[in-house]
XYZ file of C-alpha atoms in Angstrom:
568
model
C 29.872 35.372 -16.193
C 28.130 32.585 -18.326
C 30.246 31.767 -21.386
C 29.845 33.216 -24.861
C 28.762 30.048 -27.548
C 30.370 30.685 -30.701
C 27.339 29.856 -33.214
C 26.959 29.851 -36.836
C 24.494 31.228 -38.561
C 22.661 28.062 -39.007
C 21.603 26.064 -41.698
C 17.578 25.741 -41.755
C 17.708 22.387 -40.974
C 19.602 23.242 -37.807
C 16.817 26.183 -36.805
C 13.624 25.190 -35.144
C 10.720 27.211 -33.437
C 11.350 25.241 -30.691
C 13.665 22.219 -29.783
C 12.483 19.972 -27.424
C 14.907 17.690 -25.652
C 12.964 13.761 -24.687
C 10.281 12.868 -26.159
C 8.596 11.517 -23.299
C 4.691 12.347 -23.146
C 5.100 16.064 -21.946
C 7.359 16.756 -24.705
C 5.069 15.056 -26.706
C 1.938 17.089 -25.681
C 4.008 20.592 -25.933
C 5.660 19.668 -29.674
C 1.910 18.909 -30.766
C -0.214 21.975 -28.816
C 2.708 24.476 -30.862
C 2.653 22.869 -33.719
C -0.992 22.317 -34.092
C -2.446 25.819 -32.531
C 0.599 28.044 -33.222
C 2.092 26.520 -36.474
C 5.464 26.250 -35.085
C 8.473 24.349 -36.182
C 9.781 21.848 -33.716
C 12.429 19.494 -33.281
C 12.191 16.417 -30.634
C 15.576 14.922 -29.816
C 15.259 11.519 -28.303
C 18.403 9.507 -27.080
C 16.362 6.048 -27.376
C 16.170 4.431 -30.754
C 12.634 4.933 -30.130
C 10.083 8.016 -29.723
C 7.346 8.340 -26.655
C 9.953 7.890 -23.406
C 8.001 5.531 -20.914
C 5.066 5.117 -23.987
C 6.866 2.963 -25.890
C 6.601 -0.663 -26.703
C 8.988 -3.423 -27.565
C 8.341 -7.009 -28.569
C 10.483 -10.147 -28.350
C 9.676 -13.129 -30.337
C 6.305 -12.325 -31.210
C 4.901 -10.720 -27.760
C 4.604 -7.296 -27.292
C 4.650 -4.893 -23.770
C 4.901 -1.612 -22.625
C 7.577 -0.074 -20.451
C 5.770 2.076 -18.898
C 2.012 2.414 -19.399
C -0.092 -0.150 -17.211
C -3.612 1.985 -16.572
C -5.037 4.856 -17.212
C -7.602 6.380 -15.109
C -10.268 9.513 -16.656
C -10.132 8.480 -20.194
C -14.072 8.214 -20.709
C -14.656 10.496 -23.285
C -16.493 12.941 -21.390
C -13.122 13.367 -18.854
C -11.090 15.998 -19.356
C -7.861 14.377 -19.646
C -9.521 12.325 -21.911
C -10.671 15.418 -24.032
C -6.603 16.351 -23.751
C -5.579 13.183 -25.297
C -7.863 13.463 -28.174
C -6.375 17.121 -28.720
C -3.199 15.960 -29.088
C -3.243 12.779 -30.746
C -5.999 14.634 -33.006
C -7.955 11.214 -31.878
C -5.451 8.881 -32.946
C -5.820 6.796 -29.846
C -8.950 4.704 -28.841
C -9.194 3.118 -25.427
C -10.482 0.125 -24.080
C -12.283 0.225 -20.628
C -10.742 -2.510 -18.034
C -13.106 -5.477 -16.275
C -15.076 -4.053 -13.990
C -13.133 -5.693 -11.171
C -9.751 -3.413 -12.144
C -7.684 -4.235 -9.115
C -7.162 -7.292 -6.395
C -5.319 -6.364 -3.130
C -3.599 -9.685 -2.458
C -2.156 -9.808 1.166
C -1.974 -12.920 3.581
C -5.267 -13.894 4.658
C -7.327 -11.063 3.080
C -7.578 -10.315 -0.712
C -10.216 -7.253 -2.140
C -11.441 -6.921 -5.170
C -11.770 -3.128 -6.021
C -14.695 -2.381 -8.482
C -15.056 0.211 -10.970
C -17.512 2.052 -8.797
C -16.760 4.832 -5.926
C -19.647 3.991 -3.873
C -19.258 -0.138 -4.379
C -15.814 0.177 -3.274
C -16.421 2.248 -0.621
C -19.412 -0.137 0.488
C -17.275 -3.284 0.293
C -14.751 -1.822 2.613
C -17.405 -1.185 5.190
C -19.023 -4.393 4.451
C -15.373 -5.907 5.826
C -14.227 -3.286 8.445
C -17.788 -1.975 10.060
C -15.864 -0.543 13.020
C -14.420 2.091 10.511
C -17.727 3.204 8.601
C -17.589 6.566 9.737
C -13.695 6.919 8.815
C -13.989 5.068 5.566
C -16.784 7.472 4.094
C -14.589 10.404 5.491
C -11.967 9.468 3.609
C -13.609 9.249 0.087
C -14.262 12.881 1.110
C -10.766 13.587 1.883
C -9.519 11.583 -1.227
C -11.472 14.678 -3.006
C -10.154 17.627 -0.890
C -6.707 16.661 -1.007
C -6.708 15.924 -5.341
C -8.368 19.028 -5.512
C -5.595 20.685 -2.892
C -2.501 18.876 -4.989
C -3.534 19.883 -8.253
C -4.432 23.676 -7.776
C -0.775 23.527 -5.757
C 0.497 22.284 -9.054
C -1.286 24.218 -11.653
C -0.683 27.602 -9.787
C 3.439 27.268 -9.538
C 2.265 27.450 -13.593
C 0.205 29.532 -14.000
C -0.405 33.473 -15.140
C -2.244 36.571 -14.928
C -6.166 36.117 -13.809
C -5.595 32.554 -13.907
C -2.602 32.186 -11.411
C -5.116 34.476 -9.161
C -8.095 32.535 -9.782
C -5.805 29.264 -8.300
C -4.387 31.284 -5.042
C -8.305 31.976 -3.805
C -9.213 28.373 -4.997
C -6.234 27.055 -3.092
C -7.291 29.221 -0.364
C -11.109 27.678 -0.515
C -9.999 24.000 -1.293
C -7.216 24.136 1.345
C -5.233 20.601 2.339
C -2.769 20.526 4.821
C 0.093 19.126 1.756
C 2.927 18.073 4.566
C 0.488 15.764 5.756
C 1.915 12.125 4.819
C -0.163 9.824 3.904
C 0.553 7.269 7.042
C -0.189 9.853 9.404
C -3.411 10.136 7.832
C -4.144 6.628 7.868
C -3.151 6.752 11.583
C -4.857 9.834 12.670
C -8.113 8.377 10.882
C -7.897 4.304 11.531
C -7.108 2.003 14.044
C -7.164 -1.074 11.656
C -3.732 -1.814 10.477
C -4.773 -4.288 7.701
C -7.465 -1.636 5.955
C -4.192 0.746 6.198
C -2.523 -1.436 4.494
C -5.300 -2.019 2.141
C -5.874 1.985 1.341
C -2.314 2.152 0.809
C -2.088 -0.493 -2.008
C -1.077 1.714 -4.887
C 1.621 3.819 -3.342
C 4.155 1.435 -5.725
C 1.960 3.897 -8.458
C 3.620 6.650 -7.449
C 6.847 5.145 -6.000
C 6.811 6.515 -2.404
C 5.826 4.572 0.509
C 3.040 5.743 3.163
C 5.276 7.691 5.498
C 7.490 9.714 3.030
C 4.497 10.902 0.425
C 1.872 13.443 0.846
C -1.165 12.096 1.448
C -2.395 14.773 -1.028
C -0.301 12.714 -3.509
C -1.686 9.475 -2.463
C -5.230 10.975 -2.981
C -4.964 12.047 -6.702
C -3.822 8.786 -7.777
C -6.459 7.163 -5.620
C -9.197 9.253 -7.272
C -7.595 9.249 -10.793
C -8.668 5.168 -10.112
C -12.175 5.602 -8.781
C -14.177 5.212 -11.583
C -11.990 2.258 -13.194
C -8.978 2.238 -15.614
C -8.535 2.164 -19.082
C -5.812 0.837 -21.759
C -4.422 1.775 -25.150
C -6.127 -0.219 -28.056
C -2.816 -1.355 -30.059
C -0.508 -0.510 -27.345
C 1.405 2.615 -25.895
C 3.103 3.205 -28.890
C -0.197 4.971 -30.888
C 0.298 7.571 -28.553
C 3.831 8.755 -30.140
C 2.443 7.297 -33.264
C -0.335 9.695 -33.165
C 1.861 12.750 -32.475
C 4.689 12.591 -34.602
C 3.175 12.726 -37.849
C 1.501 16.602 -36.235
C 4.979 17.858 -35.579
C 6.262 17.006 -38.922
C 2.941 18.109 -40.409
C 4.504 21.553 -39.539
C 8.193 21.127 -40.706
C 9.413 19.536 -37.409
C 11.325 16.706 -37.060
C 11.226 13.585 -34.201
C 15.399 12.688 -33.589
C 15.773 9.523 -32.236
C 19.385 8.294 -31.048
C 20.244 11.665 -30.815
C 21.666 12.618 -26.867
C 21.579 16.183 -26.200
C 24.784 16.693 -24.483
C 24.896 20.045 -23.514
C 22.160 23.037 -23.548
C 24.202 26.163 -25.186
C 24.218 29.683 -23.834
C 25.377 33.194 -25.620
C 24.364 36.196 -23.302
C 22.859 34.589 -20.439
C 19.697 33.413 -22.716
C 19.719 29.629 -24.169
C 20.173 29.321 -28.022
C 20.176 25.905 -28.612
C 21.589 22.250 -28.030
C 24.665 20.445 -28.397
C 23.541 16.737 -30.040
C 25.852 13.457 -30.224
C 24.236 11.113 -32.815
C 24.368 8.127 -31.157
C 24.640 5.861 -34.380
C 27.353 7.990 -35.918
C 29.107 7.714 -32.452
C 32.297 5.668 -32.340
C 32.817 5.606 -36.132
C 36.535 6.240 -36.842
C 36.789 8.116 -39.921
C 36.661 11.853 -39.859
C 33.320 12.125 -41.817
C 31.531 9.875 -39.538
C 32.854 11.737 -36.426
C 31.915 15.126 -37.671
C 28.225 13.673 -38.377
C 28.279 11.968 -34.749
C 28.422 15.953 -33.194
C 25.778 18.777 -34.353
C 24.409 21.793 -32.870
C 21.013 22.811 -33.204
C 19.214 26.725 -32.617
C 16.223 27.967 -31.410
C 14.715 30.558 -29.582
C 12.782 28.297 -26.994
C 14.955 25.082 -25.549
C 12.721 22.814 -22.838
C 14.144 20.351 -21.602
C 11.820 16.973 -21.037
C 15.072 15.482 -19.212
C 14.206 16.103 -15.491
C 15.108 18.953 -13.216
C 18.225 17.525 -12.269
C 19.885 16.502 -15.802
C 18.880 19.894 -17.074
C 20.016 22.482 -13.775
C 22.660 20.063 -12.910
C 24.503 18.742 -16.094
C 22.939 20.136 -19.569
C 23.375 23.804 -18.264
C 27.171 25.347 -17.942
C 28.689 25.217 -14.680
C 28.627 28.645 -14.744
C 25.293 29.529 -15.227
C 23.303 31.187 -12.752
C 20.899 28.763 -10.911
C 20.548 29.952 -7.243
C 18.797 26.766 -6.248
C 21.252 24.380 -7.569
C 22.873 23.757 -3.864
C 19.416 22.942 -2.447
C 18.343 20.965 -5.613
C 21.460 18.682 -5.089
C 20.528 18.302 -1.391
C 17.108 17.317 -1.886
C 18.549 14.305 -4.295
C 20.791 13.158 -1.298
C 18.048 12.862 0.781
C 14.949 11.814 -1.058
C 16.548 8.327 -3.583
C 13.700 8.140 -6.504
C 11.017 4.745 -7.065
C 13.695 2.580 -8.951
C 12.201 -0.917 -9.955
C 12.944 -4.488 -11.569
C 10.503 -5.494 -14.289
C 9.904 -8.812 -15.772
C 8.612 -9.274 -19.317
C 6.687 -12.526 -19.742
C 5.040 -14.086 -22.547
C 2.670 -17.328 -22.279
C 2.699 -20.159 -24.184
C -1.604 -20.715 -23.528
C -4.460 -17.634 -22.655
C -3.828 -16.824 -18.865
C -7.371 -16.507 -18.911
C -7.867 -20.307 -18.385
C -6.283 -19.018 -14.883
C -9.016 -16.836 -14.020
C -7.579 -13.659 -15.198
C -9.206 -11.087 -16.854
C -7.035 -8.244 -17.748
C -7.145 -6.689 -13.980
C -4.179 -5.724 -11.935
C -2.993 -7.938 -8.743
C -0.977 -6.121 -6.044
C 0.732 -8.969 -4.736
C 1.918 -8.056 -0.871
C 3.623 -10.765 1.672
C 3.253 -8.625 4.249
C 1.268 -5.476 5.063
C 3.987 -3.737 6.804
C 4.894 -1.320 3.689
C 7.697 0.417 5.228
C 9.661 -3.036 5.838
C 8.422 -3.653 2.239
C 9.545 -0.378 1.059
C 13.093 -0.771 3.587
C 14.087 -3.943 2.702
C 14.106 -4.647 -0.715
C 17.137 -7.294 -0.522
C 14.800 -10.058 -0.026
C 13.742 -9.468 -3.782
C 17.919 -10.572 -4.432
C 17.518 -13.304 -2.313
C 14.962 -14.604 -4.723
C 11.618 -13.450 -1.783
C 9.876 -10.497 -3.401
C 7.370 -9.141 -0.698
C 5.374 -6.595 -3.181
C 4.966 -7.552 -6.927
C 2.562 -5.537 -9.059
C 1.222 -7.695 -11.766
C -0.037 -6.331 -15.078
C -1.570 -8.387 -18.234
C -1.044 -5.962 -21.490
C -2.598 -8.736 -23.722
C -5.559 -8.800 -21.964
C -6.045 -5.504 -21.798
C -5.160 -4.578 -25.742
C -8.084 -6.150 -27.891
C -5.551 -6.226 -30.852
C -2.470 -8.067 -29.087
C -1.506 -11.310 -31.147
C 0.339 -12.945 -28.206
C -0.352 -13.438 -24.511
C 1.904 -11.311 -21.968
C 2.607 -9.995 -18.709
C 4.530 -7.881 -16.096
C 5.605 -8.177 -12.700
C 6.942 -5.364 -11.120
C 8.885 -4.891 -7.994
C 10.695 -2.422 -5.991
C 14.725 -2.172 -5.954
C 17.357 -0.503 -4.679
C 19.528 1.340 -7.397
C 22.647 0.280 -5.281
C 22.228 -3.435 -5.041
C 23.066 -2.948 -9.519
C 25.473 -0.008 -9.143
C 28.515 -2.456 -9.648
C 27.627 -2.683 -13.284
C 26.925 0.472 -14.307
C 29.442 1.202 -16.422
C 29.138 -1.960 -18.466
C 27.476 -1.977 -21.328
C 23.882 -2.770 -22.014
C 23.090 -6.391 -23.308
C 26.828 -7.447 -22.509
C 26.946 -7.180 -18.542
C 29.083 -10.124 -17.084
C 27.796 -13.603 -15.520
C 27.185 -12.488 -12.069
C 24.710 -9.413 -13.668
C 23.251 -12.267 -15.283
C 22.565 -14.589 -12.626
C 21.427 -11.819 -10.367
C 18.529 -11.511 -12.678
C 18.314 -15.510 -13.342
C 17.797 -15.675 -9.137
C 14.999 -12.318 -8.932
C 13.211 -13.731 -11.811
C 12.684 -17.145 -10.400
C 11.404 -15.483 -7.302
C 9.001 -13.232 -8.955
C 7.752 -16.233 -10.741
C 7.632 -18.817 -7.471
C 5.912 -15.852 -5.607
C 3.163 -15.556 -8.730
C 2.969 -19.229 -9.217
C 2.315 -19.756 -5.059
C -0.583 -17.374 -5.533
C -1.962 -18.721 -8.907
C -0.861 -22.077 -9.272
C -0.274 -22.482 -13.141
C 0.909 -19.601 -14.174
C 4.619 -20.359 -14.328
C 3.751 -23.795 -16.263
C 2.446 -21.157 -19.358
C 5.122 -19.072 -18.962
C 7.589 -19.393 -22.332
C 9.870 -16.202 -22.091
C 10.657 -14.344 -19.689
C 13.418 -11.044 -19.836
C 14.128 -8.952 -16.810
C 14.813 -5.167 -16.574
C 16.921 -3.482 -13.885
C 17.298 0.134 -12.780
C 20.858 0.175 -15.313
C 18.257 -0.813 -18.177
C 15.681 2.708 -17.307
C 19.175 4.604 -16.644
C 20.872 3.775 -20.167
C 17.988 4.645 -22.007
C 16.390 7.466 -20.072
C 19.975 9.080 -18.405
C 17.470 9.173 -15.136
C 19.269 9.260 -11.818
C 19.225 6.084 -10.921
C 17.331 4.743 -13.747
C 14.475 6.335 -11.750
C 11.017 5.947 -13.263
C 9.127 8.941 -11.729
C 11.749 11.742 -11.986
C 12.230 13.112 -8.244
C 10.210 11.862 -5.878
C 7.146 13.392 -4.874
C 7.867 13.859 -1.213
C 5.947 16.795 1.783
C 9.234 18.464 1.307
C 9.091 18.743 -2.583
C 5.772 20.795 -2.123
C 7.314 23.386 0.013
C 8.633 26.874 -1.542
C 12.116 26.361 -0.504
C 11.967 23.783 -4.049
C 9.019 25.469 -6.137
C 12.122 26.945 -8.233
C 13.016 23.706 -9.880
C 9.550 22.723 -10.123
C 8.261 25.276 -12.556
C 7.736 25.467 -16.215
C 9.917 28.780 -16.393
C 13.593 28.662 -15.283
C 16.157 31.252 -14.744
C 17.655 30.964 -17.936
C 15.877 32.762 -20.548
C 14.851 30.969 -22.969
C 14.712 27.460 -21.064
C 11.740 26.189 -20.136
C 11.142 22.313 -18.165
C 8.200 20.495 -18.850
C 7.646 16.470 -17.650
C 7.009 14.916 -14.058
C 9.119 17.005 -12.209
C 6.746 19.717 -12.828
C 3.625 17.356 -11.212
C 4.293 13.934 -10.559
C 4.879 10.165 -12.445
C 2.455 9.028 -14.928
C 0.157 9.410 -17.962
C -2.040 11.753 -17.020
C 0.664 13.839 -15.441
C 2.836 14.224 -17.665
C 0.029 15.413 -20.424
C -0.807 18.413 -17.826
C 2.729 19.489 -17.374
C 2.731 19.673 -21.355
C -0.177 21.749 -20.936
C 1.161 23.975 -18.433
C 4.853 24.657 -19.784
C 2.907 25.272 -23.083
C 1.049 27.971 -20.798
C 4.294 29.549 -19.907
C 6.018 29.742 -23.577
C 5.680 33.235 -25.363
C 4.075 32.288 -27.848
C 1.878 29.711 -25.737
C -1.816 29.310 -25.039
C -3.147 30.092 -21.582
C -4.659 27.298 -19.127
C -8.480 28.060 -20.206
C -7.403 28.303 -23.977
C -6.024 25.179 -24.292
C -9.053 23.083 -22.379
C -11.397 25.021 -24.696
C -9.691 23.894 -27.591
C -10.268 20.389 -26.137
C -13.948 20.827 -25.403
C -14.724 22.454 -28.864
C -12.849 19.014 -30.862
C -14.660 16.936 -28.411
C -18.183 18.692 -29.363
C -17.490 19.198 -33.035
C -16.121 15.187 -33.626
C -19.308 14.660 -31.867
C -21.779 16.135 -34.208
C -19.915 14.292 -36.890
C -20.456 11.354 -35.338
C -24.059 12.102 -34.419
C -25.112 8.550 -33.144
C -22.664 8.789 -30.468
C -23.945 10.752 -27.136
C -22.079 13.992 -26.220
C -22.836 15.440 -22.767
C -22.009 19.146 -23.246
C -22.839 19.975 -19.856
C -20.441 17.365 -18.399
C -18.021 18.549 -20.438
C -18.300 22.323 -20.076
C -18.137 21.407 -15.936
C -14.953 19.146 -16.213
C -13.132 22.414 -17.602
C-alpha cells in the first residue's frame, strides 16, 4: 500500500495546472507548449539560484560563459528544431552561425579541419585516407540510417494512437541494428586506426566512449553537426529568458532555490510536491522555518530531475515501480560522462592566436578507450582529451574574451569532498584543482603557444560543482548514459514520458539523450503524453505555421515552405 498524504485544501497560490520540477530545457519547452497552446497554469521549481539547468550563464569579473551550451547544430531557420525553438521562445532567441571551419581534430601528427559542408568533409577525408573511399562514403550513408533508426526508437517509446503506428512501420522500413557500438562499426568498416580515431572525435559530446555507445547514438550527433553549428546571440541565458516571461504570462510562476524534496502521493496517483526553500533553510526562528518547508498541488507532477532522482528518491519507498531493481542495476554498471571544466577569461582577443570561434578537440593519443580508462593522468596534471570552446567568439554581443576547456573525470577521484560545502572545500580540494588547471593550460599552451600568456582568470569546476547544483548522480552532465543496453525493452520503462504513477510524468535526457536539441524533443514528447497535451504532428504544425506567418511579416526575408513542410 502507498501512503495516504494528508493535504489541505490549498491556497491558490499553492495550486498549479501543472508543477514542473527543474527547469532545465525540457521543462522549459513543456511549461511554455501548456502554457502557450493550452492556457495552463504552471509552476517551475528550480533548486539553483538560477532558471534554464545546463542553459544558464554566470560571469566573474566581467567575463561571461555558459555551463552547458557549446554548439548547436539544425538551427537554420528552415530546420525543424530550429522552427521548435522559435515556438517556444516565441522568437526570443537569435543565433549566430559558427566559421565555416566549426571543428579541428587535434591528435599527434595529424590535425583536420571539419567544414561546414557534408560533402567537403566527406571529400577531405578521402583526400587523406584514399584506401577508405568506398567505406568513408558508406558511412555518411550510415550516419543517416542509424539518426533516422535512433530517433524513430525514441519518438515511438512516446508516442500514441496513429502516430505510435506510423513510427513501428517506419522503424520497421528505416531499420538499424541499435546494439551495434559504435567501435565495432568503425572496425567492421575500417582498417585505419587514426581515421577511427578521427570519426570518433565527438563521442566526449555525448559522454560515452566508442565501445560502450551505440553507434546509432554516435550517428545523430554526427549528423546533428553536418551542416555546421550555431550559438546563442547574448548567451544561453535568452533561452530561459525567453520562456519565463510565457509561463507567467499565464499565472505560472519560475521557483528558483526551491528543492523539491519529495513527490507526494494520496491513492496511488501523485498530487503534488514537497518544496524546501533553500534561502529560508537554516534560519532559526520558527517563522523562517515554517517558510523554509511548503507543499504545492496539482493534477500533473513531471519531474525534469532524471529517472533515477524521481523512481529512486522523490517517489515513496513504497510506491509501486516494478523496474526500480533493474533501474538501480543499470546505474551500477553503466557510471554517467562526469567532467572538469575550466572557465577562462583573456586579458587580449585570442583571435591574434588564430582563433576564430571554432571548437579544438585536443587528443594526446588516439587510443580513446585508454583516454576514456584512464582519466588519472588529468590529476597528475597530463590531460590526454581537452575539448576547447571560445563563447566570446562565438556571441557577437560578449564584452569580454573567454573560454572553456573541458575534460573527462572520474566522479571518484572528488568523492572525498562531497559532503563539504560548496565554495569552502579544504586545501587539498583546492590544490587538486590548482594542479588539473595548470595541466589543462600547459597542454593548450603546447598546442597554441600564447594562449596561457592572455590568460587572466581562470576558475575550475568539478563533478561536486554539477552535483550540488543539479542533485545529478555523480554530478553527471548527460543524465544516464546512453549505452546498447539502455535501448533494449528490458529499460524502455524508465525511459518514457508516462510512468506508473498516475499523474507523474518524466520529461529531460533520460527520455533521449544529452544536449540542446534533445532535451527540446523530450519536452515535445512528454507534452504529447499529458492529458491535456498536443499530439506529435500538432505541435510541429504549430511550429511550421509561426515560422510561415513571422515570415510574411517579415516579407524581405526568404521562407522555403516546401523545406519546411518536408522537415515535419
Amino acid at each position: 500500500m502507498v501512503a495516504k498524504t494528508s493535504r489541505p485544501l490549498s491556497t491558490a497560490s499553492h495550486a498549479y495546472d501543472i508543477i514542473l520540477i527543474g527547469s532545465g530545457l525540457g521543462a522549459l519547452t513543456v511549461a511554455s507548449l501548456m502554457a502557450q497552446l493550452r492556457g495552463k497554469r504552471v509552476l517551475v521549481l528550480e533548486r539553483h539560484f538560477k532558471p534554464g539547468g545546463f542553459t544558464h550563464s554566470f560571469q566573474r569579473k566581467g567575463f561571461h560563459w555558459d555551463v552547458g551550451v557549446h554548439y548547436v547544430g539544425q538551427m537554420d531557420e528552415t530546420a525543424m528544431p530550429r522552427q521548435l525553438f522559435d515556438l517556444i521562445t516565441q522568437r526570443g532567441v537569435q543565433w549566430e552561425k559558427m566559421p565555416g571551419v566549426f571543428e579541428k581534430f587535434v591528435y599527434p601528427g595529424l590535425n583536420l579541419d571539419v567544414p561546414s559542408d557534408p560533402e567537403t568533409y566527406q571529400a577531405m577525408l578521402v583526400e587523406q585516407f584514399p584506401h577508405e573511399a568506398v567505406a568513408i562514403a558508406q558511412y555518411f550513408r550510415d550516419l543517416s540510417r542509424a539518426m533516422v533508426a535512433f530517433t524513430i526508437h525514441c519518438l515511438q517509446k512516446n508516442a500514441n494512437g496513429a502516430v505510435r503506428l506510423i513510427l513501428r512501420l517506419a522503424q520497421l522500413w528505416k531499420g538499424f541494428d541499435l546494439s551495434l557500438t559504435t567501435q565495432e562499426y568503425l572496425d567492421r568498416c575500417f582498417t585505419d586506426d587514426k581515421l577511427k580515431a578521427l570519426l570518433a572525435s565527438q563521442w566526449l559530446t555525448y559522454g560515452v566512449p566508442p565501445s560502450q555507445s551505440p553507434f546509432a547514438l554516435h550517428a545523430t550527433i554526427a549528423s546533428h553537426y553536418l551542416d555546421g553549428a550555431y550559438y546563442p546571440v547574448g548567451g544561453a541565458e535568452t533561452i530561459a529568458q525567453s520562456i519565463v516571461p510565457l509561463i507567467e504570462a499565464q499565472g505560472g510562476k519560475v521557483l528558483v532555490n526551491h528543492e523539491v524534496t519529495e513527490i507526494l502521493m494520496e491513492e496511488g496517483r501523485a498530487i503534488g510536491v514537497r518544496v524546501r526553500n533553500l534561502r529560508a533553510h537554516g534560519k532559526v526562528n520558527s517563522a523562517a522555518h515554517s517558510e523554509a518547508q511548503a507543499s504545492y498541488f496539482a493534477p500533473i507532477i513531471i519531474s525534469n530531475a532524471g529517472a533515477a532522482n524521481t523512481y529512486l528518491k522523490l517517489l515513496p519507498s513504497d510506491a509501486p515501480i516494478p523496474f526500480r531493481e533493474s533501474l538501480q542495476h543499470y546505474m551500477e554498471h553503466h557510471h554517467p560522462a562526469t567532467t572538469v571544466c575550466l572557465y577562462v577569461g583573456f586579458s587580449e582577443d585570442p583571435r591574434q592566436l588564430g582563433f576564430r570561434g571554432e571548437n579544438h578537440w585536443i587528443y594526446e593519443q588516439f587510443d580513446h578507450e585508454a583516454i576514456a580508462h584512464h582519466t588519472d593522468q588529468l590529476l597528475q596534471g597530463q590531460p590526454q582529451q581537452i575539448y576547447l570552446s571560445f563563447p566570446s567568439l562565438k556571441n557577437p554581443t560578449a564584452q569580454k574574451h573567454t573560454a572553456e576547456l573541458l575534460s573527462r573525470v572520474d566522479y571518484n577521484a572528488f568523492a572525498a569532498w562531497k559532503n563539504q560545502p560548496w565554495l569552502h572545500r579544504d586545501a587539498d580540494y583546492q590544490a587538486l584543482k590548482e594542479q588539473i588547471t595548470a595541466g589543462l593550460l600547459e597542454t593548450v599552451d603546447r598546442h597554441y603557444p600564447g594562449f596561457a600568456d592572455l590568460v587572466d582568470y581562470a576558475e575550475l569546476s568539478t563533478p561536486l560543482t554539477n552535483e550540488h547544483f543539479t542533485a545529478h548522480p555523480q554530478g553527471a552532465i548527460y543524465g544516464l548514459p546512453v549505452s546498447p543496453e539502455r535501448l533494449s525493452p528490458d529499460n524502455a520503462a524508465w525511459t518514457q514520458a508516462k510512468t506508473p504513477i498516475p499523474g507523474l510524468y518524466l520529461t529531460g535526457v533520460d527520455l533521449y539523450m544529452g544536449g540542446i536539441v534533445p532535451a527540446l524533443f523530450s519536452g515535445v514528447m512528454t507534452v504529447s503524453q499529458l492529458p491535456d497535451g498536443l499530439p506529435l504532428p500538432a505541435i510541429f504544425s504549430q511550429a511550421v505555421q509561426q515560422h510561415v506567418k513571422a515570415k510574411k511579416t517579415h516579407p524581405h526575408e526568404p521562407c522555403d515552405v516546401t523545406k519546411v513542410a518536408k522537415a515535419v
